[in-house]
PDB file of C-alpha atoms in Angstrom:
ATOM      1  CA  UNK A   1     179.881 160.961 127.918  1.00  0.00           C
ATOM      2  CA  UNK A   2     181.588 163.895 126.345  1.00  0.00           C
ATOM      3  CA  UNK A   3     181.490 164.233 122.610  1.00  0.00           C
ATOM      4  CA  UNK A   4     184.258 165.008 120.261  1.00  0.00           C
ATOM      5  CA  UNK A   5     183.324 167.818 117.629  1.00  0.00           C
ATOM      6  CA  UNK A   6     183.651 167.747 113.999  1.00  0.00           C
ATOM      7  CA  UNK A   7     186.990 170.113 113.749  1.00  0.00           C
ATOM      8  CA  UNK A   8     188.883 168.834 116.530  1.00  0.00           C
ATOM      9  CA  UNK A   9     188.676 165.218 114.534  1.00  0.00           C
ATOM     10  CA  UNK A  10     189.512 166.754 111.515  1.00  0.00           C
ATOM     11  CA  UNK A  11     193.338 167.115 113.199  1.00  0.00           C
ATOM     12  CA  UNK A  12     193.029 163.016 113.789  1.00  0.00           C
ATOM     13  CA  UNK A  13     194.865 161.429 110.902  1.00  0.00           C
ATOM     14  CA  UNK A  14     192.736 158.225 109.974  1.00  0.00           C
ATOM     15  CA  UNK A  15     189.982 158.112 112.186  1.00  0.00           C
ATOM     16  CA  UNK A  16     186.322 158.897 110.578  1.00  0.00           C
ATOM     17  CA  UNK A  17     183.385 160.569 112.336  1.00  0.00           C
ATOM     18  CA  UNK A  18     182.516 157.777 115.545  1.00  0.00           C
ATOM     19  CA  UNK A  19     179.432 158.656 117.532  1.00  0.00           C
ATOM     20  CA  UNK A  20     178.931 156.850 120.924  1.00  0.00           C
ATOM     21  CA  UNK A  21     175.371 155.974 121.985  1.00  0.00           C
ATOM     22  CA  UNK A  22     174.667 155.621 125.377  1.00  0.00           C
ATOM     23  CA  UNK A  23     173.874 152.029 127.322  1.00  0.00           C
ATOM     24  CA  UNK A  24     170.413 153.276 127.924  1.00  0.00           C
ATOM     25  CA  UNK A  25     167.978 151.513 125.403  1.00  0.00           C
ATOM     26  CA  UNK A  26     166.300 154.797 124.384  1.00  0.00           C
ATOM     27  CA  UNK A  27     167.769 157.577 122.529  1.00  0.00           C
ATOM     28  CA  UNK A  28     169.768 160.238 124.661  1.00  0.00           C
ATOM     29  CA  UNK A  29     169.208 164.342 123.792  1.00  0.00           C
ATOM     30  CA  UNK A  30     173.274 164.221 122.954  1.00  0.00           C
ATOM     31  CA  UNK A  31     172.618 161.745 120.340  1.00  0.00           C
ATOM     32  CA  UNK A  32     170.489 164.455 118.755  1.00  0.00           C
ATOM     33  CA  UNK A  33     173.243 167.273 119.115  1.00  0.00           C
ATOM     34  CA  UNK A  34     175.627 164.916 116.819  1.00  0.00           C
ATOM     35  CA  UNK A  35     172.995 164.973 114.317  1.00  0.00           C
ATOM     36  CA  UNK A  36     172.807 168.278 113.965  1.00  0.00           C
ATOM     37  CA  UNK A  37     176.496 169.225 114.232  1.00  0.00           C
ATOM     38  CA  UNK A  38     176.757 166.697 111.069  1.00  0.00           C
ATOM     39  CA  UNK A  39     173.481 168.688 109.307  1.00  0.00           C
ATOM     40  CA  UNK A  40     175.804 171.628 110.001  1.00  0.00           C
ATOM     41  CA  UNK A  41     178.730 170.664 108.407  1.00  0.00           C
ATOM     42  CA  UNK A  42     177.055 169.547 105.562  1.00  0.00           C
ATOM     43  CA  UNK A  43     175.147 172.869 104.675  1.00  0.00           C
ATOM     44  CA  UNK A  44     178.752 174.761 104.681  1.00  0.00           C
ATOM     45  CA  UNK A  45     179.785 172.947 101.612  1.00  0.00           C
ATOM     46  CA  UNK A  46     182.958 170.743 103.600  1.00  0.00           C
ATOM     47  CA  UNK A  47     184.527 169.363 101.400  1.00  0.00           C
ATOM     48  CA  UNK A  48     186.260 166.614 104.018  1.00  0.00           C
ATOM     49  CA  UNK A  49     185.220 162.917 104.448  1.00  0.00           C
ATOM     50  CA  UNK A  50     182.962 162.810 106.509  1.00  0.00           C
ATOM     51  CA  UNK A  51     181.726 159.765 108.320  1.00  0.00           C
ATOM     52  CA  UNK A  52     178.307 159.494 109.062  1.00  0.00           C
ATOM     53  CA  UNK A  53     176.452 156.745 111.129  1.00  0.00           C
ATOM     54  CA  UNK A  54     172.800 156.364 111.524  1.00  0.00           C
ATOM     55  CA  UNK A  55     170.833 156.350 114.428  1.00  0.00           C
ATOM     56  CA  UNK A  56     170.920 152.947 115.349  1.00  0.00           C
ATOM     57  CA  UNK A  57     166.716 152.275 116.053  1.00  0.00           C
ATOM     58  CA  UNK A  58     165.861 151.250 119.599  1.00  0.00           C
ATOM     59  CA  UNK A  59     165.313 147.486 120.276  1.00  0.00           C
ATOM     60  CA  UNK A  60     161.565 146.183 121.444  1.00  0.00           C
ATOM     61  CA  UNK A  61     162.096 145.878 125.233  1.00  0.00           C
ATOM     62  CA  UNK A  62     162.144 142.222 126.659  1.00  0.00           C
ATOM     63  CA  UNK A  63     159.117 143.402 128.771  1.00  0.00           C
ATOM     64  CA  UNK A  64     156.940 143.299 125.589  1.00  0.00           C
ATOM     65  CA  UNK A  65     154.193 141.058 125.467  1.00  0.00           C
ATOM     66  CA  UNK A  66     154.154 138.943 121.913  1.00  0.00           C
ATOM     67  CA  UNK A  67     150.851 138.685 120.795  1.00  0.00           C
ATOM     68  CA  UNK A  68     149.002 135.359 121.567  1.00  0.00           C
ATOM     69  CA  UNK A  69     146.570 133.080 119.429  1.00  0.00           C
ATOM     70  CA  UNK A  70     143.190 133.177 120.308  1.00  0.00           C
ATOM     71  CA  UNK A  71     141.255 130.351 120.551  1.00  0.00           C
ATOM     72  CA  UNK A  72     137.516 130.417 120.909  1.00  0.00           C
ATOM     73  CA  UNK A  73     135.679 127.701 123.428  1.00  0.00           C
ATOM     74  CA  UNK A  74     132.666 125.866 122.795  1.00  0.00           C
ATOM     75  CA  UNK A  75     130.492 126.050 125.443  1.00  0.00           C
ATOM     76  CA  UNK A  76     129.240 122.944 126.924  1.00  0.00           C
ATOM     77  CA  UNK A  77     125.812 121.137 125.842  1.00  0.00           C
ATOM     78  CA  UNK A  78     123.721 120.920 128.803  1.00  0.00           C
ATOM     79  CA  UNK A  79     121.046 117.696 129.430  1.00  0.00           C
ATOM     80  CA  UNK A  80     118.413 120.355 128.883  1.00  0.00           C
ATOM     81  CA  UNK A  81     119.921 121.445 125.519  1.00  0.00           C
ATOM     82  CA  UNK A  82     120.617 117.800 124.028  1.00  0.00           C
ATOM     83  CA  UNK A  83     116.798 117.282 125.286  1.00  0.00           C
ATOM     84  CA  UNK A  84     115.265 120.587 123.110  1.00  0.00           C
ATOM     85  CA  UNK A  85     118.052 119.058 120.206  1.00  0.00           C
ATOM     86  CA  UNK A  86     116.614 115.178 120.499  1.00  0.00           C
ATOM     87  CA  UNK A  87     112.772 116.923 120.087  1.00  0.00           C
ATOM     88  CA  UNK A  88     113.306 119.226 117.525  1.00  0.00           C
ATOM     89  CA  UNK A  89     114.873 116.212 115.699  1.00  0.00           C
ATOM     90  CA  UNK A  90     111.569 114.129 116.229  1.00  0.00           C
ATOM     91  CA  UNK A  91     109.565 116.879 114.948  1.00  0.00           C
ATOM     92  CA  UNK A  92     111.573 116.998 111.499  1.00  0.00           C
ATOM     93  CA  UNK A  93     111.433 113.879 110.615  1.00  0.00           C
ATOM     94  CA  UNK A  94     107.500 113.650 111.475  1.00  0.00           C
ATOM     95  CA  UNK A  95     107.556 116.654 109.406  1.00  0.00           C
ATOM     96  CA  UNK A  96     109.124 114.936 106.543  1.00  0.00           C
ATOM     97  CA  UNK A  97     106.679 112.093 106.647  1.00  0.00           C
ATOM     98  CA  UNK A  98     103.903 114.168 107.181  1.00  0.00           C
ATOM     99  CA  UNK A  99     104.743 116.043 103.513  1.00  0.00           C
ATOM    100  CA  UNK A 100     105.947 113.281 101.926  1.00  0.00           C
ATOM    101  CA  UNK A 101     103.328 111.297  99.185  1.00  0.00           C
ATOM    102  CA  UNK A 102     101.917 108.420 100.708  1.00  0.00           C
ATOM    103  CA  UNK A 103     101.692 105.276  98.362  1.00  0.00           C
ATOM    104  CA  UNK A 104      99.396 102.541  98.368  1.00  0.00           C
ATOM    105  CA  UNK A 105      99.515  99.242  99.820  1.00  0.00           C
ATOM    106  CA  UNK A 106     100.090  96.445  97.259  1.00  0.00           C
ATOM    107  CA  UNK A 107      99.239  92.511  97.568  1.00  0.00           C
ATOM    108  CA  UNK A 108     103.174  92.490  97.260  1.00  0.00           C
ATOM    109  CA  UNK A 109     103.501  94.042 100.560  1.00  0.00           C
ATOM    110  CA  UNK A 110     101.619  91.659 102.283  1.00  0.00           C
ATOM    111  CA  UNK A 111     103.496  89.114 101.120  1.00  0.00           C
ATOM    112  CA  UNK A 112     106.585  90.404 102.312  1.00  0.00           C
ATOM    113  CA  UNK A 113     105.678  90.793 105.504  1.00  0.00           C
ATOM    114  CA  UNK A 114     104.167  87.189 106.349  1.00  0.00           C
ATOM    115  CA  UNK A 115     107.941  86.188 104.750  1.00  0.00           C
ATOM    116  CA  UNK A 116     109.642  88.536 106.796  1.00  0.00           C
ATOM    117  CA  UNK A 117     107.438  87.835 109.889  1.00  0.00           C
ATOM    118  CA  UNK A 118     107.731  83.339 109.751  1.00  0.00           C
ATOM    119  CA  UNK A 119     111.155  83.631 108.212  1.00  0.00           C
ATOM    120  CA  UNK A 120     112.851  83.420 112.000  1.00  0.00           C
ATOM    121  CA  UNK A 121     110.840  80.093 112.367  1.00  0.00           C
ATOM    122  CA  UNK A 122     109.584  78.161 109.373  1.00  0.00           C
ATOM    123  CA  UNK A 123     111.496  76.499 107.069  1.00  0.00           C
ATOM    124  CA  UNK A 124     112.070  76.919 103.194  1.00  0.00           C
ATOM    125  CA  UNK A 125     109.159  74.721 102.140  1.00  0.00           C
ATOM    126  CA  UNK A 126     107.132  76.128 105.052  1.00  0.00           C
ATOM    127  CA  UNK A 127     107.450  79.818 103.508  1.00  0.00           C
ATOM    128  CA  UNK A 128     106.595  78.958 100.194  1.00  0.00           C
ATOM    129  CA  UNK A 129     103.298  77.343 101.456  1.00  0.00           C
ATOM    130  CA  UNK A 130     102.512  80.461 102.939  1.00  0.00           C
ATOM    131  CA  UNK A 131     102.114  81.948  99.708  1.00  0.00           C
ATOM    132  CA  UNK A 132      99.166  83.735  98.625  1.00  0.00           C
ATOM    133  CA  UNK A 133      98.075  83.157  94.862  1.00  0.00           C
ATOM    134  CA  UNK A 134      97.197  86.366  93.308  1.00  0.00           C
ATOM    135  CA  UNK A 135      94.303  85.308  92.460  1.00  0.00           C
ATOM    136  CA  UNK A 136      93.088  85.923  95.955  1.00  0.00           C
ATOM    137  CA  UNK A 137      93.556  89.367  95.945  1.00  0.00           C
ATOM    138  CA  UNK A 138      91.339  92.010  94.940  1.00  0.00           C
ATOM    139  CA  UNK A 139      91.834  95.278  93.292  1.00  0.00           C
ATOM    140  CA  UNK A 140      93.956  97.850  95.690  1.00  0.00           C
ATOM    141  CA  UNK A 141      92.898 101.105  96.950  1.00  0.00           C
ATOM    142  CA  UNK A 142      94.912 103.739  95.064  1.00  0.00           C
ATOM    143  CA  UNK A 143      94.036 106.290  97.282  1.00  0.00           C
ATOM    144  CA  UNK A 144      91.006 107.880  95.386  1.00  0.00           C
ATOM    145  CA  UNK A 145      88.565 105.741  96.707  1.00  0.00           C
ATOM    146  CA  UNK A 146      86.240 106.460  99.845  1.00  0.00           C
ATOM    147  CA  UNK A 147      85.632 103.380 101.844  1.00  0.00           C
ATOM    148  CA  UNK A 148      81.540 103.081 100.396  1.00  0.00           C
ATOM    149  CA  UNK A 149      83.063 103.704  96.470  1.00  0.00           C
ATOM    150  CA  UNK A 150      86.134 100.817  97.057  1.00  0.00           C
ATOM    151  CA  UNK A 151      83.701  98.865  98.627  1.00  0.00           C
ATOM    152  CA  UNK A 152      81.265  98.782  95.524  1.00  0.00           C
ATOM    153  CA  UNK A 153      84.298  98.771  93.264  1.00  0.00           C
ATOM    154  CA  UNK A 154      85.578  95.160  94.619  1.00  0.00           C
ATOM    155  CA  UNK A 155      81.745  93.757  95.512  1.00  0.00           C
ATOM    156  CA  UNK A 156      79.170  95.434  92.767  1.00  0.00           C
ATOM    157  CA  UNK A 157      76.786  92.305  93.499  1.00  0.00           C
ATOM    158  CA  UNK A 158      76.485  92.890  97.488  1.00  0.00           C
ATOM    159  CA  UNK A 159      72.662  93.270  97.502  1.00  0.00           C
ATOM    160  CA  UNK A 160      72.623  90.144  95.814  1.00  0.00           C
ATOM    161  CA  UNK A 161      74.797  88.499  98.480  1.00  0.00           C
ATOM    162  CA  UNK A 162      73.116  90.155 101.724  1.00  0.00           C
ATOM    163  CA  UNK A 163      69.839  88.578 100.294  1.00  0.00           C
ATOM    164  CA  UNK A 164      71.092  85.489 100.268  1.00  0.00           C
ATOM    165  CA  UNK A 165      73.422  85.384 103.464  1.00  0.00           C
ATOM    166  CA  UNK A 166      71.020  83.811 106.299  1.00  0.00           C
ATOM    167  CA  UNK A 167      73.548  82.189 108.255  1.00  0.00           C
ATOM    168  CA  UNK A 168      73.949  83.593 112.160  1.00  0.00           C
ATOM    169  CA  UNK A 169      77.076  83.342 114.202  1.00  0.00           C
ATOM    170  CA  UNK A 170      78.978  84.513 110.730  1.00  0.00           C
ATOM    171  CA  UNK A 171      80.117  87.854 108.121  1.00  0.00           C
ATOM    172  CA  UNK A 172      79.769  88.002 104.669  1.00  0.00           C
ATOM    173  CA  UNK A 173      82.612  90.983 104.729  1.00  0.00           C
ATOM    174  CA  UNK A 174      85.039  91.472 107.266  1.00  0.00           C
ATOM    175  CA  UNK A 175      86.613  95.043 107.859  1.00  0.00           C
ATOM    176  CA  UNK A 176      90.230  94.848 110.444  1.00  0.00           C
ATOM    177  CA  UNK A 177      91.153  98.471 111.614  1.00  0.00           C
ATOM    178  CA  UNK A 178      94.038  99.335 113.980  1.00  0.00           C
ATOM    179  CA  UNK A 179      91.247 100.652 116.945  1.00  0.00           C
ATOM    180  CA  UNK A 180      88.144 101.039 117.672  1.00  0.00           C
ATOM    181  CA  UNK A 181      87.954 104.651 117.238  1.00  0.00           C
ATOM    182  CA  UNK A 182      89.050 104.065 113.845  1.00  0.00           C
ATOM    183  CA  UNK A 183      86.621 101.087 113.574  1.00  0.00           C
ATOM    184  CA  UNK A 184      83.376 103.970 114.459  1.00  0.00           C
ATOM    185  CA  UNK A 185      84.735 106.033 111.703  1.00  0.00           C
ATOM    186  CA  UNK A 186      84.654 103.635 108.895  1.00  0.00           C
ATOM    187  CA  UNK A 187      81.475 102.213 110.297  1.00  0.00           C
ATOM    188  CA  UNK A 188      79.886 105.468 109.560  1.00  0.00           C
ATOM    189  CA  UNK A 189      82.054 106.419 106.451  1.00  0.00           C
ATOM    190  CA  UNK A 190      80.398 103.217 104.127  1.00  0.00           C
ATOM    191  CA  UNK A 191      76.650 104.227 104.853  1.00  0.00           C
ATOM    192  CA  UNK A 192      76.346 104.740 101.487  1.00  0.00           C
ATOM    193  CA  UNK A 193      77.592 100.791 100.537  1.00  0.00           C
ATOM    194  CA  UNK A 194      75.739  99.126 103.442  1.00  0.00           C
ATOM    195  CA  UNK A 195      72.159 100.356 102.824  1.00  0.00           C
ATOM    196  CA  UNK A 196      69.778  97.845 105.126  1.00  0.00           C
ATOM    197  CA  UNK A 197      72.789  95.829 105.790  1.00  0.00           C
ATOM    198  CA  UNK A 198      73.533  94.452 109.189  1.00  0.00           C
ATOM    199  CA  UNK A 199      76.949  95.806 110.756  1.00  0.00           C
ATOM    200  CA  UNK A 200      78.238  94.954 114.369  1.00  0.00           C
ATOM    201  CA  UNK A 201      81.094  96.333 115.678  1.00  0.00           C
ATOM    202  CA  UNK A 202      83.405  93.866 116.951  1.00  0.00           C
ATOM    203  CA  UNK A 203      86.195  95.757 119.085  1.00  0.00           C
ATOM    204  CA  UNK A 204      86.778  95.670 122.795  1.00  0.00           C
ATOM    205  CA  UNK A 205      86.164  99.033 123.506  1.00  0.00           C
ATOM    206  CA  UNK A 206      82.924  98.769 126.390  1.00  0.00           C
ATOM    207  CA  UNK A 207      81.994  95.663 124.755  1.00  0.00           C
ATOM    208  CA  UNK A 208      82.159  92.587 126.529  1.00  0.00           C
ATOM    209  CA  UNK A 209      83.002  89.307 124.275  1.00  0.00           C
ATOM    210  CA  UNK A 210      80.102  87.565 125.745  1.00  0.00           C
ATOM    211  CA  UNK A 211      78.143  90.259 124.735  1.00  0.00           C
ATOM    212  CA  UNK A 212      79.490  90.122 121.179  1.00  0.00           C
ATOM    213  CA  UNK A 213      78.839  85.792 121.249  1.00  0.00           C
ATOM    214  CA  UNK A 214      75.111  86.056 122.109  1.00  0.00           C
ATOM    215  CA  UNK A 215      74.016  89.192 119.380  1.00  0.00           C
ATOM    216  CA  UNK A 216      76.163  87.069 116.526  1.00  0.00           C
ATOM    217  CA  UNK A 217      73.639  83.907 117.571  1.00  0.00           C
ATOM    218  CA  UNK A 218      70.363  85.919 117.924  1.00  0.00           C
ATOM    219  CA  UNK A 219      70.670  87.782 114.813  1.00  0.00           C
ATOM    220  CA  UNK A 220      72.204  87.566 111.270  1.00  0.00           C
ATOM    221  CA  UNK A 221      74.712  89.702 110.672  1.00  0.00           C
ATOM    222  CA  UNK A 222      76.117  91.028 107.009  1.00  0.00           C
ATOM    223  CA  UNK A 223      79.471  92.941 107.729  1.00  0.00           C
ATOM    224  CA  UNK A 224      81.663  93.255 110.392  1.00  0.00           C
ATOM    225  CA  UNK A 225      83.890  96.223 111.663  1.00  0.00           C
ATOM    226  CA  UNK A 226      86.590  95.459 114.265  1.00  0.00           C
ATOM    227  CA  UNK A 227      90.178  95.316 115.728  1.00  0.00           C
ATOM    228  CA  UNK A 228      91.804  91.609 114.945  1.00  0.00           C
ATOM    229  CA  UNK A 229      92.266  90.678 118.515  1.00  0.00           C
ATOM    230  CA  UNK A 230      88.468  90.738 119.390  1.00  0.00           C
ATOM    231  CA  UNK A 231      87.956  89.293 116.436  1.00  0.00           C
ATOM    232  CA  UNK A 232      90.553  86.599 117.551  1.00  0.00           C
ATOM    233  CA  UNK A 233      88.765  86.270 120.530  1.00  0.00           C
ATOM    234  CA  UNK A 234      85.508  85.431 118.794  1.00  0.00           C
ATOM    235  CA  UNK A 235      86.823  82.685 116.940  1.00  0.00           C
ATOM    236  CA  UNK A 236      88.493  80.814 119.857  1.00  0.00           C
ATOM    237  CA  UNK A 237      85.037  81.072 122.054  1.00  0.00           C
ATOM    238  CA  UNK A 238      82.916  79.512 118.734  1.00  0.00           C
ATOM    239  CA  UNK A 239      81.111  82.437 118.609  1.00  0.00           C
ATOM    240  CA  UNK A 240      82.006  83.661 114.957  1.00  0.00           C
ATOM    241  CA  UNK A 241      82.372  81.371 112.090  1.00  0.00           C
ATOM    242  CA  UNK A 242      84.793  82.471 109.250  1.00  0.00           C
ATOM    243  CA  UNK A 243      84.009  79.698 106.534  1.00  0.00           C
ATOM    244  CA  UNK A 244      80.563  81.738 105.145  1.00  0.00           C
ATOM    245  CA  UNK A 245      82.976  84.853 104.915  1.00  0.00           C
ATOM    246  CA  UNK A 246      84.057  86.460 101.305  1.00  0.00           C
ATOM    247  CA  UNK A 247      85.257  89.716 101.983  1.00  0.00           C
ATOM    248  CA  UNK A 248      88.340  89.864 103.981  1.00  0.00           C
ATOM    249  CA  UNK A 249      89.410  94.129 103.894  1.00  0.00           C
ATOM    250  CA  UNK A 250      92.472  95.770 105.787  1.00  0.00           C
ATOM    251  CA  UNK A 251      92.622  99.185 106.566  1.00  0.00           C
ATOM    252  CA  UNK A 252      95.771  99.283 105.044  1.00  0.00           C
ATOM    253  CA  UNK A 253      96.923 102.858 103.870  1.00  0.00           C
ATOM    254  CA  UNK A 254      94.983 104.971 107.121  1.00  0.00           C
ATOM    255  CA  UNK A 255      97.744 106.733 109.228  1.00  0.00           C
ATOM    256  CA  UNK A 256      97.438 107.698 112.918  1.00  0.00           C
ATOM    257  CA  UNK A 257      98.610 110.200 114.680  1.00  0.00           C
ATOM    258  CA  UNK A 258     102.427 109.308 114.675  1.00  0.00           C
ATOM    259  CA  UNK A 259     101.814 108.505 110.954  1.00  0.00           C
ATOM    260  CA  UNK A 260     101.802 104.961 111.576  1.00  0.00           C
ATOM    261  CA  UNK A 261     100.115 102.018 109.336  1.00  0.00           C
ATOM    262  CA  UNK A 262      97.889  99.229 110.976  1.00  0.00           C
ATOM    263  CA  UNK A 263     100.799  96.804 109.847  1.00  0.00           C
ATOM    264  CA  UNK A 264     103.480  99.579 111.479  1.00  0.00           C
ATOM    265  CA  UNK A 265     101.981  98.479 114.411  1.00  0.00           C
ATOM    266  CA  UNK A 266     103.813  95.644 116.468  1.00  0.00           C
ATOM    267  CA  UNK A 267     100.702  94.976 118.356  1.00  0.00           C
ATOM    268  CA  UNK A 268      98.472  94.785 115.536  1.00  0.00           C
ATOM    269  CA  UNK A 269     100.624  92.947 113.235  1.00  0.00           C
ATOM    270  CA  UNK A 270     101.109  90.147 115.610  1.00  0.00           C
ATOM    271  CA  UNK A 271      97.470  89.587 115.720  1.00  0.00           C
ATOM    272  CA  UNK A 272      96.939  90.157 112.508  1.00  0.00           C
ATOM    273  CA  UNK A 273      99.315  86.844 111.174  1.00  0.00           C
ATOM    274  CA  UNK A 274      98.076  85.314 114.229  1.00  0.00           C
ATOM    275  CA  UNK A 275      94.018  86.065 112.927  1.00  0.00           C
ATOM    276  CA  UNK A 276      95.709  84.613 109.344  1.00  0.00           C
ATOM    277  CA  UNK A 277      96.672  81.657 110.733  1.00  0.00           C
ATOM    278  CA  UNK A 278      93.058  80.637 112.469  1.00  0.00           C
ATOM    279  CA  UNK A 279      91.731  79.525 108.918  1.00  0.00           C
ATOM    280  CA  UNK A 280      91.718  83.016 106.790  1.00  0.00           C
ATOM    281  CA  UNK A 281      95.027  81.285 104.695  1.00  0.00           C
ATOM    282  CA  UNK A 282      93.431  78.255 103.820  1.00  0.00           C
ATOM    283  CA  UNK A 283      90.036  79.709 102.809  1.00  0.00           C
ATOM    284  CA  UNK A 284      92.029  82.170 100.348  1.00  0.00           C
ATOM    285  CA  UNK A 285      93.917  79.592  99.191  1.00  0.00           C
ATOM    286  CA  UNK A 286      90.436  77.231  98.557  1.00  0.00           C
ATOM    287  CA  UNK A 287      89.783  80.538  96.764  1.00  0.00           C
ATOM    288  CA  UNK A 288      86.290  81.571  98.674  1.00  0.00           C
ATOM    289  CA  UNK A 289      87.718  84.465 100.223  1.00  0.00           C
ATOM    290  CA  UNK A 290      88.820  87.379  98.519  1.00  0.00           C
ATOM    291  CA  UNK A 291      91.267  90.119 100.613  1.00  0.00           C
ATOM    292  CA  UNK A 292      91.007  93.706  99.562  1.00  0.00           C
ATOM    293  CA  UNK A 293      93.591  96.501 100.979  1.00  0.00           C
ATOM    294  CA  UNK A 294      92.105  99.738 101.504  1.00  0.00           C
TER     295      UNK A 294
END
């Protein structure tokens, strides 16, 4: 493209300074020469109208790449990962119950669990007659107690009673644990309540029930440690007679290993309403037997 210079358009009546750029998107070295042939003119002092036109900027090419959102992928949860995520949830929550304060077991929560346990299959009048009176309850364990101090606390006259207890085949007091490894350690936590008192241990653990039948008719026996399905099991062969009984103590507030009550226990509640059932309700009701929670 030839260019037209500054006094040769001067002779052009009308027409201003008109500067061609080339088709080429990028800025040609003539382009530059117009420039400076207008810097020129302008440093003489002309006195003319002049024209001047910018340099028009070059456009983005079509070839340039816009800038794209970014968007940041999750990666997938593996079996193995939702496996760790299921445990580690386990573990807080047994960490929760393991800090948080335990609270003693009421007569009022016994009572709402024979409701809750008959409700599916006794009527109205049938729950109500499963009603303990409150009288029948002695004083709760508030946690302070060792099993030989509650013990004396709910029975101070038990020498009194032993003396005079020469029945065989029967208890005076009657202790219901979850196990019998539980059953051992209350057995040897209440020497100091027993004295020369007779205790058998009535779980299944190596001991045969037949076993269990003859030593309840050879000797007489004072207090009774046990799981309630042996004890169950006693009943139904003849070989233990609940009507001489006074003292009827759960193991109420003890926690296992998975921080679980006695009564948490599907097992060992079922046997335990079933144990209630074989004559323990009616003799609290008659008022001879007294139930403690520990």
């Amino acid at each position: 493209m030839q260019l037209t210079s500054f006094h040769q358009r001067k002779d052009l009546p009308g027409q201003g300074c008109t500067v061609r750029q080339p088709k080429s998107k990028k800025p040609s070295a003539h382009s530059g020469q117009v420039v400076t042939e207008i810097s020129d003119n302008e440093e003489r002092g002309d006195t003319d109208m002049i024209q001047q036109e910018t340099v028009p900027v070059p456009a983005l090419s079509k070839k340039t790449k816009q800038p794209k959102e970014c968007f940041l992928t999750q990666p997938k949860e593996t079996k193995e990962d939702a496996i760790k995520t299921r445990k580690r949830r386990k573990k807080k929550i047994t960490d929760i119950l393991a800090k948080s304060e335990p609270k003693p077991g009421i007569p009022e929560d016994l009572q709402k669990l024979i409701k809750d346990y008959y409700s599916s299959n006794r009527s109205v009048i049938e729950l109500e007659e499963l009603n303990l009176p409150d009288s029948c309850f002695l004083q709760a364990n508030d946690l302070t107690h060792s099993l030989s101090s509650y013990l004396k606390e709910i029975c101070p006259k038990w020498m009194k009673l032993r003396k005079n207890h020469t029945e065989k085949k029967s208890l005076l007091m009657l202790i219901i644990c979850s196990s019998a490894i539980r059953a051992l350690e209350l057995i040897r936590s209440m020497t100091a309540f027993r004295g020369d008192s007779k205790v058998m241990k009535l779980f299944a653990k190596h001991i045969k029930v037949q076993e269990q039948v003859k030593l309840l008719e050879k000797r007489v026996v004072h207090l009774g440690v046990g799981t309630p399905g042996r004890i169950k099991e006693l009943i139904k062969q003849d070989g233990l007679n609940l009507n001489p009984l006074k003292f009827l103590v759960f193991d109420w507030n003890w926690r296992d290993q998975k921080l679980r009550r006695m009564m948490d226990i599907p097992e060992i509640r079922k046997e335990v309403f079933e144990l209630l059932e074989m004559g323990v309700l009616d003799l609290c009701k008659s008022g001879s037997l007294k139930l403690g929670l520990f």
